[in-house]
Amino acid sequence: LYMKGRYSWYRRTEEGLKSAAAYFAQAIEKDSTYALAHAGLADAYAVLGFYDYVAPREAFPRAERAARRAMVLDSTLAQPYATLGYVELYHKWNWRRAEEWFTRAIDVAPRYSTAHQWYSNFLTVRARFDEAERAMRRAQEIDPLSLIASAAHGWVLYYAGEFDRAAEQCRLTLELDPDYAVALLWRGWSLQELGRPTEAVVSLDRAVALTNRSALFVASLARAQATA
């Protein structure tokens, strides 16, 4: 159940993330002391809140509770520390605490790819783009087949204003999986900034179809259609 949850979580679609939460909850029902399942549940709700698939005011507190439960059960796990950093970053906007949690996660498990990926997100938000790209490359080195780390590298470049490189990075991700929705999303954003609205609409239209018309994707498509 835990492995099924992680597989679904990495898809980053609404259906995948909600399935992940359900798998982790089932694992906890079978063994309430299974720390990784609590950590997985925390990650599921954190990302559900980020994409607004569950109202952030509901999702992020649930993520924090699950992460803290995982820490109580096993203080050697890096995952809960990274998740608490994610909550501080995207829900509480406490930059100092967010960085502390991310660096702690990396100290505990230097080869935990997601900790480097989410730390890169933090560095991007703080406009520390060179550091952000290094951190995301580290996440990819640790897990070369991570679709989300590959696509999120494009996300970093997008916010750094390097739209050509962002579009190309997302294209490389789509070579691994042509149906990876967030890569289509962020490629669409980048193409739009490059003055290629027709191509942006094609990419975003595909992303909308793959995500069952989730709000973030629909809004992005609407903007691209307007500028086209």
JSON list of N, CA and C in Angstrom, two decimals, residues 18-74:
[
{"chain": "A", "resi": 18, "resn": "LYS", "atom": "N", "xyz": [-4.98, 12.06, -4.60]},
{"chain": "A", "resi": 18, "resn": "LYS", "atom": "CA", "xyz": [-6.05, 11.59, -3.72]},
{"chain": "A", "resi": 18, "resn": "LYS", "atom": "C", "xyz": [-5.99, 10.07, -3.55]},
{"chain": "A", "resi": 19, "resn": "SER", "atom": "N", "xyz": [-5.59, 9.37, -4.61]},
{"chain": "A", "resi": 19, "resn": "SER", "atom": "CA", "xyz": [-5.38, 7.92, -4.48]},
{"chain": "A", "resi": 19, "resn": "SER", "atom": "C", "xyz": [-4.24, 7.63, -3.52]},
{"chain": "A", "resi": 20, "resn": "ALA", "atom": "N", "xyz": [-3.17, 8.44, -3.63]},
{"chain": "A", "resi": 20, "resn": "ALA", "atom": "CA", "xyz": [-2.03, 8.26, -2.73]},
{"chain": "A", "resi": 20, "resn": "ALA", "atom": "C", "xyz": [-2.45, 8.41, -1.28]},
{"chain": "A", "resi": 21, "resn": "ALA", "atom": "N", "xyz": [-3.22, 9.45, -0.99]},
{"chain": "A", "resi": 21, "resn": "ALA", "atom": "CA", "xyz": [-3.69, 9.66, 0.39]},
{"chain": "A", "resi": 21, "resn": "ALA", "atom": "C", "xyz": [-4.50, 8.46, 0.87]},
{"chain": "A", "resi": 22, "resn": "ALA", "atom": "N", "xyz": [-5.31, 7.91, -0.01]},
{"chain": "A", "resi": 22, "resn": "ALA", "atom": "CA", "xyz": [-6.13, 6.75, 0.36]},
{"chain": "A", "resi": 22, "resn": "ALA", "atom": "C", "xyz": [-5.26, 5.53, 0.63]},
{"chain": "A", "resi": 23, "resn": "TYR", "atom": "N", "xyz": [-4.25, 5.30, -0.19]},
{"chain": "A", "resi": 23, "resn": "TYR", "atom": "CA", "xyz": [-3.34, 4.16, 0.03]},
{"chain": "A", "resi": 23, "resn": "TYR", "atom": "C", "xyz": [-2.60, 4.31, 1.35]},
{"chain": "A", "resi": 24, "resn": "PHE", "atom": "N", "xyz": [-2.09, 5.50, 1.62]},
{"chain": "A", "resi": 24, "resn": "PHE", "atom": "CA", "xyz": [-1.35, 5.70, 2.88]},
{"chain": "A", "resi": 24, "resn": "PHE", "atom": "C", "xyz": [-2.27, 5.51, 4.08]},
{"chain": "A", "resi": 25, "resn": "ALA", "atom": "N", "xyz": [-3.51, 5.99, 3.96]},
{"chain": "A", "resi": 25, "resn": "ALA", "atom": "CA", "xyz": [-4.47, 5.82, 5.06]},
{"chain": "A", "resi": 25, "resn": "ALA", "atom": "C", "xyz": [-4.77, 4.34, 5.30]},
{"chain": "A", "resi": 26, "resn": "GLN", "atom": "N", "xyz": [-4.87, 3.57, 4.22]},
{"chain": "A", "resi": 26, "resn": "GLN", "atom": "CA", "xyz": [-5.09, 2.12, 4.38]},
{"chain": "A", "resi": 26, "resn": "GLN", "atom": "C", "xyz": [-3.90, 1.46, 5.05]},
{"chain": "A", "resi": 27, "resn": "ALA", "atom": "N", "xyz": [-2.70, 1.90, 4.70]},
{"chain": "A", "resi": 27, "resn": "ALA", "atom": "CA", "xyz": [-1.50, 1.34, 5.34]},
{"chain": "A", "resi": 27, "resn": "ALA", "atom": "C", "xyz": [-1.51, 1.63, 6.83]},
{"chain": "A", "resi": 28, "resn": "ILE", "atom": "N", "xyz": [-1.93, 2.84, 7.20]},
{"chain": "A", "resi": 28, "resn": "ILE", "atom": "CA", "xyz": [-1.99, 3.21, 8.61]},
{"chain": "A", "resi": 28, "resn": "ILE", "atom": "C", "xyz": [-3.06, 2.39, 9.33]},
{"chain": "A", "resi": 29, "resn": "GLU", "atom": "N", "xyz": [-4.17, 2.10, 8.68]},
{"chain": "A", "resi": 29, "resn": "GLU", "atom": "CA", "xyz": [-5.20, 1.26, 9.28]},
{"chain": "A", "resi": 29, "resn": "GLU", "atom": "C", "xyz": [-4.66, -0.12, 9.61]},
{"chain": "A", "resi": 30, "resn": "LYS", "atom": "N", "xyz": [-3.79, -0.63, 8.75]},
{"chain": "A", "resi": 30, "resn": "LYS", "atom": "CA", "xyz": [-3.21, -1.95, 8.98]},
{"chain": "A", "resi": 30, "resn": "LYS", "atom": "C", "xyz": [-2.12, -1.93, 10.05]},
{"chain": "A", "resi": 31, "resn": "ASP", "atom": "N", "xyz": [-1.41, -0.80, 10.16]},
{"chain": "A", "resi": 31, "resn": "ASP", "atom": "CA", "xyz": [-0.34, -0.68, 11.16]},
{"chain": "A", "resi": 31, "resn": "ASP", "atom": "C", "xyz": [-0.19, 0.80, 11.52]},
{"chain": "A", "resi": 32, "resn": "SER", "atom": "N", "xyz": [-0.79, 1.18, 12.62]},
{"chain": "A", "resi": 32, "resn": "SER", "atom": "CA", "xyz": [-0.80, 2.59, 13.03]},
{"chain": "A", "resi": 32, "resn": "SER", "atom": "C", "xyz": [0.57, 3.10, 13.44]},
{"chain": "A", "resi": 33, "resn": "THR", "atom": "N", "xyz": [1.53, 2.18, 13.63]},
{"chain": "A", "resi": 33, "resn": "THR", "atom": "CA", "xyz": [2.88, 2.59, 14.04]},
{"chain": "A", "resi": 33, "resn": "THR", "atom": "C", "xyz": [3.84, 2.66, 12.85]},
{"chain": "A", "resi": 34, "resn": "TYR", "atom": "N", "xyz": [3.33, 2.50, 11.64]},
{"chain": "A", "resi": 34, "resn": "TYR", "atom": "CA", "xyz": [4.18, 2.50, 10.44]},
{"chain": "A", "resi": 34, "resn": "TYR", "atom": "C", "xyz": [4.50, 3.95, 10.06]},
{"chain": "A", "resi": 35, "resn": "ALA", "atom": "N", "xyz": [5.68, 4.39, 10.45]},
{"chain": "A", "resi": 35, "resn": "ALA", "atom": "CA", "xyz": [6.04, 5.80, 10.32]},
{"chain": "A", "resi": 35, "resn": "ALA", "atom": "C", "xyz": [6.05, 6.27, 8.88]},
{"chain": "A", "resi": 36, "resn": "LEU", "atom": "N", "xyz": [6.53, 5.44, 7.95]},
{"chain": "A", "resi": 36, "resn": "LEU", "atom": "CA", "xyz": [6.59, 5.86, 6.56]},
{"chain": "A", "resi": 36, "resn": "LEU", "atom": "C", "xyz": [5.21, 6.14, 5.98]},
{"chain": "A", "resi": 37, "resn": "ALA", "atom": "N", "xyz": [4.21, 5.38, 6.44]},
{"chain": "A", "resi": 37, "resn": "ALA", "atom": "CA", "xyz": [2.85, 5.63, 5.94]},
{"chain": "A", "resi": 37, "resn": "ALA", "atom": "C", "xyz": [2.35, 6.99, 6.41]},
{"chain": "A", "resi": 38, "resn": "HIS", "atom": "N", "xyz": [2.64, 7.35, 7.65]},
{"chain": "A", "resi": 38, "resn": "HIS", "atom": "CA", "xyz": [2.27, 8.69, 8.13]},
{"chain": "A", "resi": 38, "resn": "HIS", "atom": "C", "xyz": [3.02, 9.77, 7.36]},
{"chain": "A", "resi": 39, "resn": "ALA", "atom": "N", "xyz": [4.30, 9.51, 7.06]},
{"chain": "A", "resi": 39, "resn": "ALA", "atom": "CA", "xyz": [5.08, 10.47, 6.27]},
{"chain": "A", "resi": 39, "resn": "ALA", "atom": "C", "xyz": [4.50, 10.60, 4.87]},
{"chain": "A", "resi": 40, "resn": "GLY", "atom": "N", "xyz": [4.07, 9.48, 4.29]},
{"chain": "A", "resi": 40, "resn": "GLY", "atom": "CA", "xyz": [3.46, 9.52, 2.97]},
{"chain": "A", "resi": 40, "resn": "GLY", "atom": "C", "xyz": [2.16, 10.30, 2.97]},
{"chain": "A", "resi": 41, "resn": "LEU", "atom": "N", "xyz": [1.34, 10.08, 4.01]},
{"chain": "A", "resi": 41, "resn": "LEU", "atom": "CA", "xyz": [0.08, 10.81, 4.12]},
{"chain": "A", "resi": 41, "resn": "LEU", "atom": "C", "xyz": [0.35, 12.31, 4.23]},
{"chain": "A", "resi": 42, "resn": "ALA", "atom": "N", "xyz": [1.37, 12.66, 4.99]},
{"chain": "A", "resi": 42, "resn": "ALA", "atom": "CA", "xyz": [1.75, 14.07, 5.11]},
{"chain": "A", "resi": 42, "resn": "ALA", "atom": "C", "xyz": [2.12, 14.65, 3.75]},
{"chain": "A", "resi": 43, "resn": "ASP", "atom": "N", "xyz": [2.90, 13.93, 2.99]},
{"chain": "A", "resi": 43, "resn": "ASP", "atom": "CA", "xyz": [3.31, 14.40, 1.67]},
{"chain": "A", "resi": 43, "resn": "ASP", "atom": "C", "xyz": [2.11, 14.54, 0.73]},
{"chain": "A", "resi": 44, "resn": "ALA", "atom": "N", "xyz": [1.19, 13.58, 0.82]},
{"chain": "A", "resi": 44, "resn": "ALA", "atom": "CA", "xyz": [0.01, 13.63, -0.05]},
{"chain": "A", "resi": 44, "resn": "ALA", "atom": "C", "xyz": [-0.80, 14.89, 0.21]},
{"chain": "A", "resi": 45, "resn": "TYR", "atom": "N", "xyz": [-1.05, 15.19, 1.47]},
{"chain": "A", "resi": 45, "resn": "TYR", "atom": "CA", "xyz": [-1.86, 16.37, 1.78]},
{"chain": "A", "resi": 45, "resn": "TYR", "atom": "C", "xyz": [-1.10, 17.67, 1.50]},
{"chain": "A", "resi": 46, "resn": "ALA", "atom": "N", "xyz": [0.21, 17.65, 1.70]},
{"chain": "A", "resi": 46, "resn": "ALA", "atom": "CA", "xyz": [0.99, 18.86, 1.41]},
{"chain": "A", "resi": 46, "resn": "ALA", "atom": "C", "xyz": [0.88, 19.22, -0.07]},
{"chain": "A", "resi": 47, "resn": "VAL", "atom": "N", "xyz": [1.02, 18.23, -0.93]},
{"chain": "A", "resi": 47, "resn": "VAL", "atom": "CA", "xyz": [0.99, 18.52, -2.37]},
{"chain": "A", "resi": 47, "resn": "VAL", "atom": "C", "xyz": [-0.45, 18.76, -2.84]},
{"chain": "A", "resi": 48, "resn": "LEU", "atom": "N", "xyz": [-1.42, 18.09, -2.24]},
{"chain": "A", "resi": 48, "resn": "LEU", "atom": "CA", "xyz": [-2.82, 18.39, -2.55]},
{"chain": "A", "resi": 48, "resn": "LEU", "atom": "C", "xyz": [-3.13, 19.86, -2.25]},
{"chain": "A", "resi": 49, "resn": "GLY", "atom": "N", "xyz": [-2.55, 20.37, -1.16]},
{"chain": "A", "resi": 49, "resn": "GLY", "atom": "CA", "xyz": [-2.74, 21.77, -0.83]},
{"chain": "A", "resi": 49, "resn": "GLY", "atom": "C", "xyz": [-2.03, 22.70, -1.78]},
{"chain": "A", "resi": 50, "resn": "PHE", "atom": "N", "xyz": [-0.83, 22.32, -2.20]},
{"chain": "A", "resi": 50, "resn": "PHE", "atom": "CA", "xyz": [-0.05, 23.16, -3.12]},
{"chain": "A", "resi": 50, "resn": "PHE", "atom": "C", "xyz": [-0.80, 23.38, -4.43]},
{"chain": "A", "resi": 51, "resn": "TYR", "atom": "N", "xyz": [-1.35, 22.29, -4.99]},
{"chain": "A", "resi": 51, "resn": "TYR", "atom": "CA", "xyz": [-2.06, 22.40, -6.27]},
{"chain": "A", "resi": 51, "resn": "TYR", "atom": "C", "xyz": [-3.51, 22.82, -6.10]},
{"chain": "A", "resi": 52, "resn": "ASP", "atom": "N", "xyz": [-3.93, 23.05, -4.87]},
{"chain": "A", "resi": 52, "resn": "ASP", "atom": "CA", "xyz": [-5.28, 23.49, -4.58]},
{"chain": "A", "resi": 52, "resn": "ASP", "atom": "C", "xyz": [-6.32, 22.44, -4.95]},
{"chain": "A", "resi": 53, "resn": "TYR", "atom": "N", "xyz": [-5.92, 21.17, -4.90]},
{"chain": "A", "resi": 53, "resn": "TYR", "atom": "CA", "xyz": [-6.88, 20.09, -5.12]},
{"chain": "A", "resi": 53, "resn": "TYR", "atom": "C", "xyz": [-7.73, 19.86, -3.85]},
{"chain": "A", "resi": 54, "resn": "VAL", "atom": "N", "xyz": [-7.15, 20.21, -2.71]},
{"chain": "A", "resi": 54, "resn": "VAL", "atom": "CA", "xyz": [-7.87, 20.28, -1.44]},
{"chain": "A", "resi": 54, "resn": "VAL", "atom": "C", "xyz": [-7.60, 21.66, -0.89]},
{"chain": "A", "resi": 55, "resn": "ALA", "atom": "N", "xyz": [-8.61, 22.30, -0.31]},
{"chain": "A", "resi": 55, "resn": "ALA", "atom": "CA", "xyz": [-8.42, 23.66, 0.21]},
{"chain": "A", "resi": 55, "resn": "ALA", "atom": "C", "xyz": [-7.18, 23.72, 1.09]},
{"chain": "A", "resi": 56, "resn": "PRO", "atom": "N", "xyz": [-6.25, 24.64, 0.83]},
{"chain": "A", "resi": 56, "resn": "PRO", "atom": "CA", "xyz": [-5.01, 24.71, 1.61]},
{"chain": "A", "resi": 56, "resn": "PRO", "atom": "C", "xyz": [-5.23, 24.78, 3.12]},
{"chain": "A", "resi": 57, "resn": "ARG", "atom": "N", "xyz": [-6.27, 25.50, 3.56]},
{"chain": "A", "resi": 57, "resn": "ARG", "atom": "CA", "xyz": [-6.54, 25.63, 4.99]},
{"chain": "A", "resi": 57, "resn": "ARG", "atom": "C", "xyz": [-6.88, 24.28, 5.63]},
{"chain": "A", "resi": 58, "resn": "GLU", "atom": "N", "xyz": [-7.30, 23.33, 4.79]},
{"chain": "A", "resi": 58, "resn": "GLU", "atom": "CA", "xyz": [-7.57, 21.97, 5.28]},
{"chain": "A", "resi": 58, "resn": "GLU", "atom": "C", "xyz": [-6.37, 21.05, 5.06]},
{"chain": "A", "resi": 59, "resn": "ALA", "atom": "N", "xyz": [-5.77, 21.14, 3.88]},
{"chain": "A", "resi": 59, "resn": "ALA", "atom": "CA", "xyz": [-4.73, 20.19, 3.50]},
{"chain": "A", "resi": 59, "resn": "ALA", "atom": "C", "xyz": [-3.44, 20.37, 4.31]},
{"chain": "A", "resi": 60, "resn": "PHE", "atom": "N", "xyz": [-2.97, 21.60, 4.45]},
{"chain": "A", "resi": 60, "resn": "PHE", "atom": "CA", "xyz": [-1.67, 21.79, 5.09]},
{"chain": "A", "resi": 60, "resn": "PHE", "atom": "C", "xyz": [-1.67, 21.45, 6.58]},
{"chain": "A", "resi": 61, "resn": "PRO", "atom": "N", "xyz": [-2.69, 21.79, 7.35]},
{"chain": "A", "resi": 61, "resn": "PRO", "atom": "CA", "xyz": [-2.71, 21.34, 8.74]},
{"chain": "A", "resi": 61, "resn": "PRO", "atom": "C", "xyz": [-2.74, 19.81, 8.86]},
{"chain": "A", "resi": 62, "resn": "ARG", "atom": "N", "xyz": [-3.45, 19.14, 7.96]},
{"chain": "A", "resi": 62, "resn": "ARG", "atom": "CA", "xyz": [-3.46, 17.68, 7.99]},
{"chain": "A", "resi": 62, "resn": "ARG", "atom": "C", "xyz": [-2.07, 17.13, 7.66]},
{"chain": "A", "resi": 63, "resn": "ALA", "atom": "N", "xyz": [-1.39, 17.78, 6.72]},
{"chain": "A", "resi": 63, "resn": "ALA", "atom": "CA", "xyz": [-0.03, 17.37, 6.39]},
{"chain": "A", "resi": 63, "resn": "ALA", "atom": "C", "xyz": [0.90, 17.54, 7.59]},
{"chain": "A", "resi": 64, "resn": "GLU", "atom": "N", "xyz": [0.76, 18.66, 8.28]},
{"chain": "A", "resi": 64, "resn": "GLU", "atom": "CA", "xyz": [1.62, 18.91, 9.44]},
{"chain": "A", "resi": 64, "resn": "GLU", "atom": "C", "xyz": [1.36, 17.89, 10.54]},
{"chain": "A", "resi": 65, "resn": "ARG", "atom": "N", "xyz": [0.11, 17.60, 10.81]},
{"chain": "A", "resi": 65, "resn": "ARG", "atom": "CA", "xyz": [-0.20, 16.60, 11.86]},
{"chain": "A", "resi": 65, "resn": "ARG", "atom": "C", "xyz": [0.39, 15.24, 11.52]},
{"chain": "A", "resi": 66, "resn": "ALA", "atom": "N", "xyz": [0.25, 14.81, 10.28]},
{"chain": "A", "resi": 66, "resn": "ALA", "atom": "CA", "xyz": [0.77, 13.50, 9.88]},
{"chain": "A", "resi": 66, "resn": "ALA", "atom": "C", "xyz": [2.29, 13.47, 9.93]},
{"chain": "A", "resi": 67, "resn": "ALA", "atom": "N", "xyz": [2.93, 14.58, 9.53]},
{"chain": "A", "resi": 67, "resn": "ALA", "atom": "CA", "xyz": [4.39, 14.63, 9.57]},
{"chain": "A", "resi": 67, "resn": "ALA", "atom": "C", "xyz": [4.90, 14.55, 11.00]},
{"chain": "A", "resi": 68, "resn": "ARG", "atom": "N", "xyz": [4.25, 15.26, 11.89]},
{"chain": "A", "resi": 68, "resn": "ARG", "atom": "CA", "xyz": [4.69, 15.24, 13.29]},
{"chain": "A", "resi": 68, "resn": "ARG", "atom": "C", "xyz": [4.45, 13.86, 13.92]},
{"chain": "A", "resi": 69, "resn": "ARG", "atom": "N", "xyz": [3.39, 13.19, 13.51]},
{"chain": "A", "resi": 69, "resn": "ARG", "atom": "CA", "xyz": [3.16, 11.82, 13.98]},
{"chain": "A", "resi": 69, "resn": "ARG", "atom": "C", "xyz": [4.27, 10.89, 13.49]},
{"chain": "A", "resi": 70, "resn": "ALA", "atom": "N", "xyz": [4.67, 11.05, 12.24]},
{"chain": "A", "resi": 70, "resn": "ALA", "atom": "CA", "xyz": [5.76, 10.24, 11.70]},
{"chain": "A", "resi": 70, "resn": "ALA", "atom": "C", "xyz": [7.05, 10.49, 12.47]},
{"chain": "A", "resi": 71, "resn": "MET", "atom": "N", "xyz": [7.31, 11.75, 12.83]},
{"chain": "A", "resi": 71, "resn": "MET", "atom": "CA", "xyz": [8.52, 12.08, 13.58]},
{"chain": "A", "resi": 71, "resn": "MET", "atom": "C", "xyz": [8.53, 11.43, 14.95]},
{"chain": "A", "resi": 72, "resn": "VAL", "atom": "N", "xyz": [7.36, 11.39, 15.59]},
{"chain": "A", "resi": 72, "resn": "VAL", "atom": "CA", "xyz": [7.26, 10.74, 16.90]},
{"chain": "A", "resi": 72, "resn": "VAL", "atom": "C", "xyz": [7.58, 9.26, 16.79]},
{"chain": "A", "resi": 73, "resn": "LEU", "atom": "N", "xyz": [7.09, 8.65, 15.71]},
{"chain": "A", "resi": 73, "resn": "LEU", "atom": "CA", "xyz": [7.28, 7.21, 15.53]},
{"chain": "A", "resi": 73, "resn": "LEU", "atom": "C", "xyz": [8.71, 6.86, 15.11]},
{"chain": "A", "resi": 74, "resn": "ASP", "atom": "N", "xyz": [9.35, 7.75, 14.33]},
{"chain": "A", "resi": 74, "resn": "ASP", "atom": "CA", "xyz": [10.71, 7.47, 13.86]},
{"chain": "A", "resi": 74, "resn": "ASP", "atom": "C", "xyz": [11.42, 8.79, 13.57]}
]
